[in-house]
Amino acid sequence: MMPEFRKDPIVNRWVIIAPERARRPQQTRRDRATATLEPCAFCAGNEAMTPPEVLVCPATPTQADAPRWAVRVVPNKYPALTKSGACTIDSSGLYQRQSGLGVHEVIIEAPEHVTHTATLSEQQLATVISAYRERISALRLDKRWRYILVYKNQGREAGATFEHVHSQLIALPMVPREAAEEMSGAEVYYDSTGNCIYCDMLRDEINDSSRIVTANDRFVVLSPFASRFPYETWIMPKQHSSSFEQGSTHETFDLARCLRDMLNRLDRALNDPPFNYYIHSNPLADNKSRLYHWHIEILPKLVQVAGFEWGSGSYINPVTPEDAARLLREALR
């Protein structure tokens, strides 16, 4: 069965039906000091074990046998979506579905067998971020795609099936629900105030400071006022920017520094938690927007989503954002 999108007729939530994903291999999460199972498809020298790359960020060799690449981007071998075929839509009666078209790629973040992104250098993380931006810019040329989501799962509890550091990218023919709801709320606020809600939130958070974790010249890390999960944090550019892929080289290095700092704080404060992060950016149809502000949301996997959350659509967070920010501020002192 080919993958397909199916739309819940009650809440208008799209899901992906992708039987091929059930065949994905699994690796067991272990202490970072232990040896990995061999071979690892993401390690340098095993490139033939993955589909041919769509992007290679070259390394700067320091010795003759050094890896030729710093970051590779390859098609996902077990994709949730496929970019082949025509887009077909069936909207008969209550139910709506369409062919499961999309792009699903893996960003391999290092040639060596590294299992924790926080251990990468700032230069290496900057190369990873540059790869994100380059792939988004390339994929936006295909007008079938309306949204591109970059995300990372670290740790089996957070959904990772391989321990070698990697993140993923999916290009979609629709704007996903979470991003669409953010856009809708930002639009309502902009229509009533003429301001970006994220910019106003940043101003208030900086003035209050109790939920600020860290900051540098271009970015702020904060625990949002209504955090859904313990130690949830957002990385936001200080200056208004709606599209993640349009950042400058200087911004890329500042973001890498900020992200690495934040992941090290989580590692130190929470004893190496599994986590997810994802980038919410403007839909591809808009190059720039005065009402939306891109950001990265980092979610440590410390609690399970259970019956109340599933049944209500709300969340119970046992840690206040203020306490979370304070612990993370103190983690590297």
CSV table of C-alpha atoms in Angstrom, one decimal:
chain,number,residue,atom,x,y,z
A,1,MET,CA,0.0,0.0,0.0
A,2,MET,CA,1.3,3.4,-0.9
A,3,PRO,CA,1.4,6.1,1.8
A,4,GLU,CA,-1.5,8.5,1.9
A,5,PHE,CA,-2.9,11.4,4.0
A,6,ARG,CA,-6.2,11.0,5.8
A,7,LYS,CA,-8.2,13.8,7.3
A,8,ASP,CA,-10.2,13.5,10.5
A,9,PRO,CA,-13.6,14.9,9.6
A,10,ILE,CA,-14.3,16.2,13.1
A,11,VAL,CA,-11.1,18.2,14.0
A,12,ASN,CA,-9.7,18.5,10.4
A,13,ARG,CA,-6.4,16.9,11.6
A,14,TRP,CA,-4.3,15.3,8.9
A,15,VAL,CA,-2.6,12.0,9.5
A,16,ILE,CA,-0.2,10.0,7.4
A,17,ILE,CA,-0.9,6.3,6.8
A,18,ALA,CA,2.5,4.8,5.9
A,19,PRO,CA,2.8,1.0,6.3
A,20,GLU,CA,6.4,1.0,5.0
A,21,ARG,CA,7.4,2.7,8.3
A,22,ALA,CA,6.7,-0.5,10.2
A,23,ARG,CA,9.8,-2.1,8.6
A,24,ARG,CA,12.2,0.4,10.1
A,25,PRO,CA,15.2,-1.2,11.9
A,26,GLN,CA,15.6,-0.5,15.6
A,27,GLN,CA,18.7,0.1,17.7
A,28,THR,CA,18.9,-0.1,21.5
A,29,ARG,CA,19.8,3.1,23.3
A,30,ARG,CA,22.9,2.7,25.4
A,31,ASP,CA,25.3,4.7,27.4
A,32,ARG,CA,27.3,7.0,25.2
A,33,ALA,CA,30.6,5.3,26.2
A,34,THR,CA,29.7,1.9,25.0
A,35,ALA,CA,30.6,0.5,21.5
A,36,THR,CA,27.8,0.5,18.9
A,37,LEU,CA,26.5,-2.4,17.0
A,38,GLU,CA,28.3,-2.8,13.7
A,39,PRO,CA,27.9,-1.6,11.0
A,40,CYS,CA,26.2,1.8,11.4
A,41,ALA,CA,24.8,3.0,8.1
A,42,PHE,CA,25.4,6.7,9.1
A,43,CYS,CA,29.1,6.4,9.8
A,44,ALA,CA,31.8,7.5,7.3
A,45,GLY,CA,32.8,4.5,5.1
A,46,ASN,CA,29.3,3.0,5.1
A,47,GLU,CA,27.8,5.4,2.6
A,48,ALA,CA,26.7,2.6,0.3
A,49,MET,CA,24.3,1.5,3.1
A,50,THR,CA,22.1,4.6,2.6
A,51,PRO,CA,20.4,6.0,-0.5
A,52,PRO,CA,22.6,8.4,-2.6
A,53,GLU,CA,23.0,11.7,-0.9
A,54,VAL,CA,21.1,14.8,-2.1
A,55,LEU,CA,23.6,17.1,-0.3
A,56,VAL,CA,27.1,16.8,0.9
A,57,CYS,CA,28.8,19.4,3.1
A,58,PRO,CA,32.5,18.7,2.6
A,59,ALA,CA,34.9,18.4,5.6
A,60,THR,CA,38.2,20.2,5.9
A,61,PRO,CA,40.6,17.2,6.0
A,62,THR,CA,43.3,17.3,8.7
A,63,GLN,CA,44.9,14.0,7.7
A,64,ALA,CA,44.9,11.8,4.6
A,65,ASP,CA,42.3,9.3,5.9
A,66,ALA,CA,39.9,11.9,7.3
A,67,PRO,CA,36.2,11.6,6.2
A,68,ARG,CA,35.5,13.6,3.0
A,69,TRP,CA,32.2,15.0,4.4
A,70,ALA,CA,31.1,16.8,7.5
A,71,VAL,CA,27.3,16.4,7.0
A,72,ARG,CA,25.3,14.3,4.5
A,73,VAL,CA,21.7,14.5,3.6
A,74,VAL,CA,20.1,11.4,2.2
A,75,PRO,CA,16.5,10.3,1.3
A,76,ASN,CA,15.0,8.4,4.2
A,77,LYS,CA,15.2,4.7,3.3
A,78,TYR,CA,11.8,4.1,5.0
A,79,PRO,CA,10.0,7.3,4.1
A,80,ALA,CA,6.7,8.4,5.6
A,81,LEU,CA,5.9,10.0,2.2
A,82,THR,CA,7.1,9.6,-1.4
A,83,LYS,CA,7.7,12.3,-4.0
A,84,SER,CA,6.9,10.1,-6.9
A,85,GLY,CA,3.5,9.9,-8.7
A,86,ALA,CA,0.7,12.4,-9.2
A,87,CYS,CA,-1.3,14.2,-6.6
A,88,THR,CA,-4.7,12.7,-6.4
A,89,ILE,CA,-7.5,13.9,-4.0
A,90,ASP,CA,-10.6,12.0,-2.9
A,91,SER,CA,-13.2,14.2,-1.0
A,92,SER,CA,-16.3,12.0,-1.2
A,93,GLY,CA,-18.7,12.4,1.7
A,94,LEU,CA,-17.3,13.0,5.2
A,95,TYR,CA,-13.9,11.7,4.4
A,96,GLN,CA,-11.0,13.3,2.6
A,97,ARG,CA,-7.8,11.7,1.5
A,98,GLN,CA,-5.0,12.3,-1.0
A,99,SER,CA,-2.0,10.5,-2.3
A,100,GLY,CA,0.9,10.5,0.1
A,101,LEU,CA,3.2,12.8,-1.7
A,102,GLY,CA,6.1,14.5,0.1
A,103,VAL,CA,9.8,14.5,0.7
A,104,HIS,CA,11.4,12.7,3.6
A,105,GLU,CA,15.2,13.2,4.2
A,106,VAL,CA,17.7,12.4,6.9
A,107,ILE,CA,20.4,14.9,7.9
A,108,ILE,CA,23.4,12.9,9.1
A,109,GLU,CA,25.1,15.3,11.5
A,110,ALA,CA,28.6,13.9,11.8
A,111,PRO,CA,30.8,11.3,10.0
A,112,GLU,CA,32.0,9.8,13.3
A,113,HIS,CA,29.8,7.7,15.5
A,114,VAL,CA,28.6,10.4,17.8
A,115,THR,CA,25.4,9.7,19.7
A,116,HIS,CA,24.6,13.1,21.4
A,117,THR,CA,24.2,16.4,19.4
A,118,ALA,CA,25.5,18.4,22.4
A,119,THR,CA,28.9,16.9,22.0
A,120,LEU,CA,29.3,18.4,18.5
A,121,SER,CA,31.4,21.5,18.1
A,122,GLU,CA,29.9,24.8,17.3
A,123,GLN,CA,31.4,24.6,13.8
A,124,GLN,CA,29.9,21.2,13.2
A,125,LEU,CA,26.4,22.4,14.5
A,126,ALA,CA,26.7,25.4,12.2
A,127,THR,CA,27.3,23.1,9.3
A,128,VAL,CA,24.2,21.1,10.3
A,129,ILE,CA,22.1,24.3,10.4
A,130,SER,CA,23.5,25.3,7.0
A,131,ALA,CA,22.4,22.0,5.6
A,132,TYR,CA,18.9,22.5,7.0
A,133,ARG,CA,18.7,25.9,5.3
A,134,GLU,CA,20.2,24.7,2.0
A,135,ARG,CA,17.7,21.8,1.7
A,136,ILE,CA,14.7,24.0,2.5
A,137,SER,CA,15.8,26.6,-0.1
A,138,ALA,CA,16.2,23.8,-2.7
A,139,LEU,CA,12.9,22.1,-1.9
A,140,ARG,CA,10.9,25.4,-2.0
A,141,LEU,CA,11.5,25.5,-5.7
A,142,ASP,CA,9.0,22.5,-6.1
A,143,LYS,CA,5.6,24.2,-5.9
A,144,ARG,CA,3.9,21.1,-4.8
A,145,TRP,CA,5.2,21.6,-1.3
A,146,ARG,CA,3.6,24.1,1.1
A,147,TYR,CA,5.5,23.5,4.3
A,148,ILE,CA,8.9,22.0,5.3
A,149,LEU,CA,9.3,20.7,8.9
A,150,VAL,CA,12.8,20.0,10.2
A,151,TYR,CA,12.9,17.9,13.4
A,152,LYS,CA,15.1,15.9,15.6
A,153,ASN,CA,14.5,12.8,17.8
A,154,GLN,CA,17.3,12.0,20.2
A,155,GLY,CA,16.9,8.8,22.3
A,156,ARG,CA,14.7,5.9,21.7
A,157,GLU,CA,12.1,7.3,24.1
A,158,ALA,CA,11.9,10.3,21.8
A,159,GLY,CA,11.4,8.2,18.7
A,160,ALA,CA,14.9,7.8,17.4
A,161,THR,CA,15.5,4.4,15.7
A,162,PHE,CA,19.3,5.1,15.2
A,163,GLU,CA,21.6,6.5,17.8
A,164,HIS,CA,24.1,8.1,15.4
A,165,VAL,CA,23.3,11.8,15.5
A,166,HIS,CA,20.8,12.8,12.8
A,167,SER,CA,17.7,14.9,12.2
A,168,GLN,CA,15.0,14.7,9.6
A,169,LEU,CA,13.2,16.9,7.1
A,170,ILE,CA,9.7,16.4,5.6
A,171,ALA,CA,8.2,18.5,2.8
A,172,LEU,CA,4.4,18.5,2.8
A,173,PRO,CA,1.7,19.5,0.3
A,174,MET,CA,-0.2,21.2,3.2
A,175,VAL,CA,0.5,23.3,6.2
A,176,PRO,CA,0.4,20.9,9.3
A,177,ARG,CA,-2.1,21.6,12.0
A,178,GLU,CA,0.4,22.8,14.7
A,179,ALA,CA,2.0,25.4,12.3
A,180,ALA,CA,-1.4,26.4,10.9
A,181,GLU,CA,-2.8,27.1,14.4
A,182,GLU,CA,0.2,29.2,15.2
A,183,MET,CA,-0.2,31.2,11.9
A,184,SER,CA,-3.9,31.7,12.6
A,185,GLY,CA,-3.3,33.0,16.1
A,186,ALA,CA,-0.5,35.3,14.9
A,187,GLU,CA,-2.8,36.6,12.2
A,188,VAL,CA,-5.6,37.4,14.6
A,189,TYR,CA,-3.1,39.3,16.9
A,190,TYR,CA,-1.6,41.2,14.0
A,191,ASP,CA,-5.0,42.2,12.7
A,192,SER,CA,-5.9,43.7,16.1
A,193,THR,CA,-2.6,45.3,17.1
A,194,GLY,CA,-0.4,45.6,13.9
A,195,ASN,CA,2.4,43.8,15.8
A,196,CYS,CA,4.0,40.4,15.6
A,197,ILE,CA,2.8,38.4,18.7
A,198,TYR,CA,6.2,36.7,19.0
A,199,CYS,CA,8.1,40.1,19.0
A,200,ASP,CA,5.7,41.4,21.7
A,201,MET,CA,6.2,38.2,23.7
A,202,LEU,CA,10.0,38.5,23.5
A,203,ARG,CA,9.9,42.1,24.7
A,204,ASP,CA,7.8,41.1,27.7
A,205,GLU,CA,9.9,38.1,28.5
A,206,ILE,CA,13.1,40.0,28.4
A,207,ASN,CA,11.6,42.7,30.6
A,208,ASP,CA,10.4,40.1,33.1
A,209,SER,CA,13.5,37.8,32.8
A,210,SER,CA,12.2,35.0,35.1
A,211,ARG,CA,11.6,32.7,32.2
A,212,ILE,CA,14.8,33.5,30.2
A,213,VAL,CA,17.4,30.7,30.2
A,214,THR,CA,20.2,32.3,28.2
A,215,ALA,CA,20.8,34.7,25.3
A,216,ASN,CA,23.4,36.0,22.9
A,217,ASP,CA,23.6,38.8,20.4
A,218,ARG,CA,21.0,37.4,18.1
A,219,PHE,CA,19.0,34.7,20.0
A,220,VAL,CA,17.0,34.2,23.2
A,221,VAL,CA,16.2,30.9,24.9
A,222,LEU,CA,13.1,31.0,27.1
A,223,SER,CA,10.7,28.7,28.9
A,224,PRO,CA,7.3,29.7,27.4
A,225,PHE,CA,4.7,31.1,29.8
A,226,ALA,CA,2.3,28.3,29.1
A,227,SER,CA,4.7,25.4,28.7
A,228,ARG,CA,3.1,22.1,27.7
A,229,PHE,CA,5.9,19.9,29.0
A,230,PRO,CA,8.6,20.1,31.8
A,231,TYR,CA,11.6,22.1,30.7
A,232,GLU,CA,10.2,22.9,27.3
A,233,THR,CA,12.3,25.7,25.8
A,234,TRP,CA,12.1,27.9,22.7
A,235,ILE,CA,15.0,29.5,20.8
A,236,MET,CA,13.9,32.7,19.1
A,237,PRO,CA,15.7,35.3,17.0
A,238,LYS,CA,15.7,38.7,18.7
A,239,GLN,CA,15.0,40.5,15.5
A,240,HIS,CA,11.9,39.8,13.6
A,241,SER,CA,12.4,37.0,11.0
A,242,SER,CA,9.7,34.8,9.6
A,243,SER,CA,11.6,32.3,7.4
A,244,PHE,CA,14.3,30.1,9.1
A,245,GLU,CA,16.2,29.5,5.8
A,246,GLN,CA,17.0,33.1,5.2
A,247,GLY,CA,19.5,33.6,8.0
A,248,SER,CA,23.0,35.0,7.5
A,249,THR,CA,26.3,33.2,8.1
A,250,HIS,CA,26.8,35.2,11.4
A,251,GLU,CA,23.3,34.2,12.5
A,252,THR,CA,24.0,30.6,11.7
A,253,PHE,CA,27.0,30.6,14.1
A,254,ASP,CA,25.1,32.4,16.8
A,255,LEU,CA,22.3,29.9,16.5
A,256,ALA,CA,24.7,26.9,16.6
A,257,ARG,CA,26.3,28.4,19.8
A,258,CYS,CA,22.9,28.9,21.4
A,259,LEU,CA,21.6,25.5,20.5
A,260,ARG,CA,24.7,23.7,21.7
A,261,ASP,CA,24.6,25.7,24.9
A,262,MET,CA,21.0,24.8,25.5
A,263,LEU,CA,21.5,21.0,24.8
A,264,ASN,CA,24.4,21.0,27.2
A,265,ARG,CA,22.2,22.6,29.9
A,266,LEU,CA,19.5,20.0,29.4
A,267,ASP,CA,22.2,17.3,29.5
A,268,ARG,CA,23.7,18.6,32.8
A,269,ALA,CA,20.4,19.5,34.5
A,270,LEU,CA,18.3,16.5,33.5
A,271,ASN,CA,21.0,13.7,33.2
A,272,ASP,CA,21.0,13.3,29.5
A,273,PRO,CA,17.3,13.2,28.7
A,274,PRO,CA,15.8,12.0,25.4
A,275,PHE,CA,14.3,15.0,23.6
A,276,ASN,CA,12.7,16.3,20.4
A,277,TYR,CA,13.2,19.6,18.7
A,278,TYR,CA,11.6,21.0,15.6
A,279,ILE,CA,11.7,24.2,13.6
A,280,HIS,CA,8.5,26.2,13.0
A,281,SER,CA,8.9,28.6,10.1
A,282,ASN,CA,6.8,30.4,7.6
A,283,PRO,CA,4.9,28.4,5.0
A,284,LEU,CA,6.8,28.2,1.7
A,285,ALA,CA,4.3,30.4,-0.2
A,286,ASP,CA,5.5,33.5,1.8
A,287,ASN,CA,9.1,34.6,1.7
A,288,LYS,CA,8.5,37.2,4.4
A,289,SER,CA,5.7,37.8,6.9
A,290,ARG,CA,5.3,40.6,9.3
A,291,LEU,CA,3.0,38.6,11.6
A,292,TYR,CA,5.0,35.3,12.0
A,293,HIS,CA,8.3,34.7,13.8
A,294,TRP,CA,10.3,31.4,13.2
A,295,HIS,CA,11.5,29.5,16.3
A,296,ILE,CA,12.9,26.2,17.5
A,297,GLU,CA,10.9,24.3,20.2
A,298,ILE,CA,12.9,21.8,22.3
A,299,LEU,CA,10.9,19.2,24.2
A,300,PRO,CA,12.7,16.9,26.7
A,301,LYS,CA,10.9,13.6,26.9
A,302,LEU,CA,10.3,13.4,30.7
A,303,VAL,CA,6.6,12.6,31.0
A,304,GLN,CA,4.1,10.5,29.0
A,305,VAL,CA,1.2,12.0,27.1
A,306,ALA,CA,-1.7,10.1,28.7
A,307,GLY,CA,-5.5,9.9,28.8
A,308,PHE,CA,-6.2,13.5,29.9
A,309,GLU,CA,-4.0,15.0,27.2
A,310,TRP,CA,-5.4,12.7,24.5
A,311,GLY,CA,-9.0,13.3,25.6
A,312,SER,CA,-8.9,17.0,26.3
A,313,GLY,CA,-6.2,18.3,23.9
A,314,SER,CA,-4.7,20.0,27.0
A,315,TYR,CA,-1.6,19.2,29.0
A,316,ILE,CA,-0.6,18.9,32.6
A,317,ASN,CA,2.9,20.2,33.3
A,318,PRO,CA,4.3,19.4,36.8
A,319,VAL,CA,7.2,22.0,36.5
A,320,THR,CA,6.6,25.7,36.4
A,321,PRO,CA,8.4,27.5,33.5
A,322,GLU,CA,10.0,29.8,36.0
A,323,ASP,CA,11.5,26.9,38.0
A,324,ALA,CA,12.6,25.2,34.8
A,325,ALA,CA,14.3,28.4,33.5
A,326,ARG,CA,16.1,28.9,36.9
A,327,LEU,CA,17.4,25.3,36.9
A,328,LEU,CA,18.6,25.5,33.3
A,329,ARG,CA,20.3,28.9,34.0
A,330,GLU,CA,22.2,27.4,36.9
A,331,ALA,CA,23.1,24.2,35.1
A,332,LEU,CA,26.4,25.4,33.6
A,333,ARG,CA,27.6,27.5,36.5
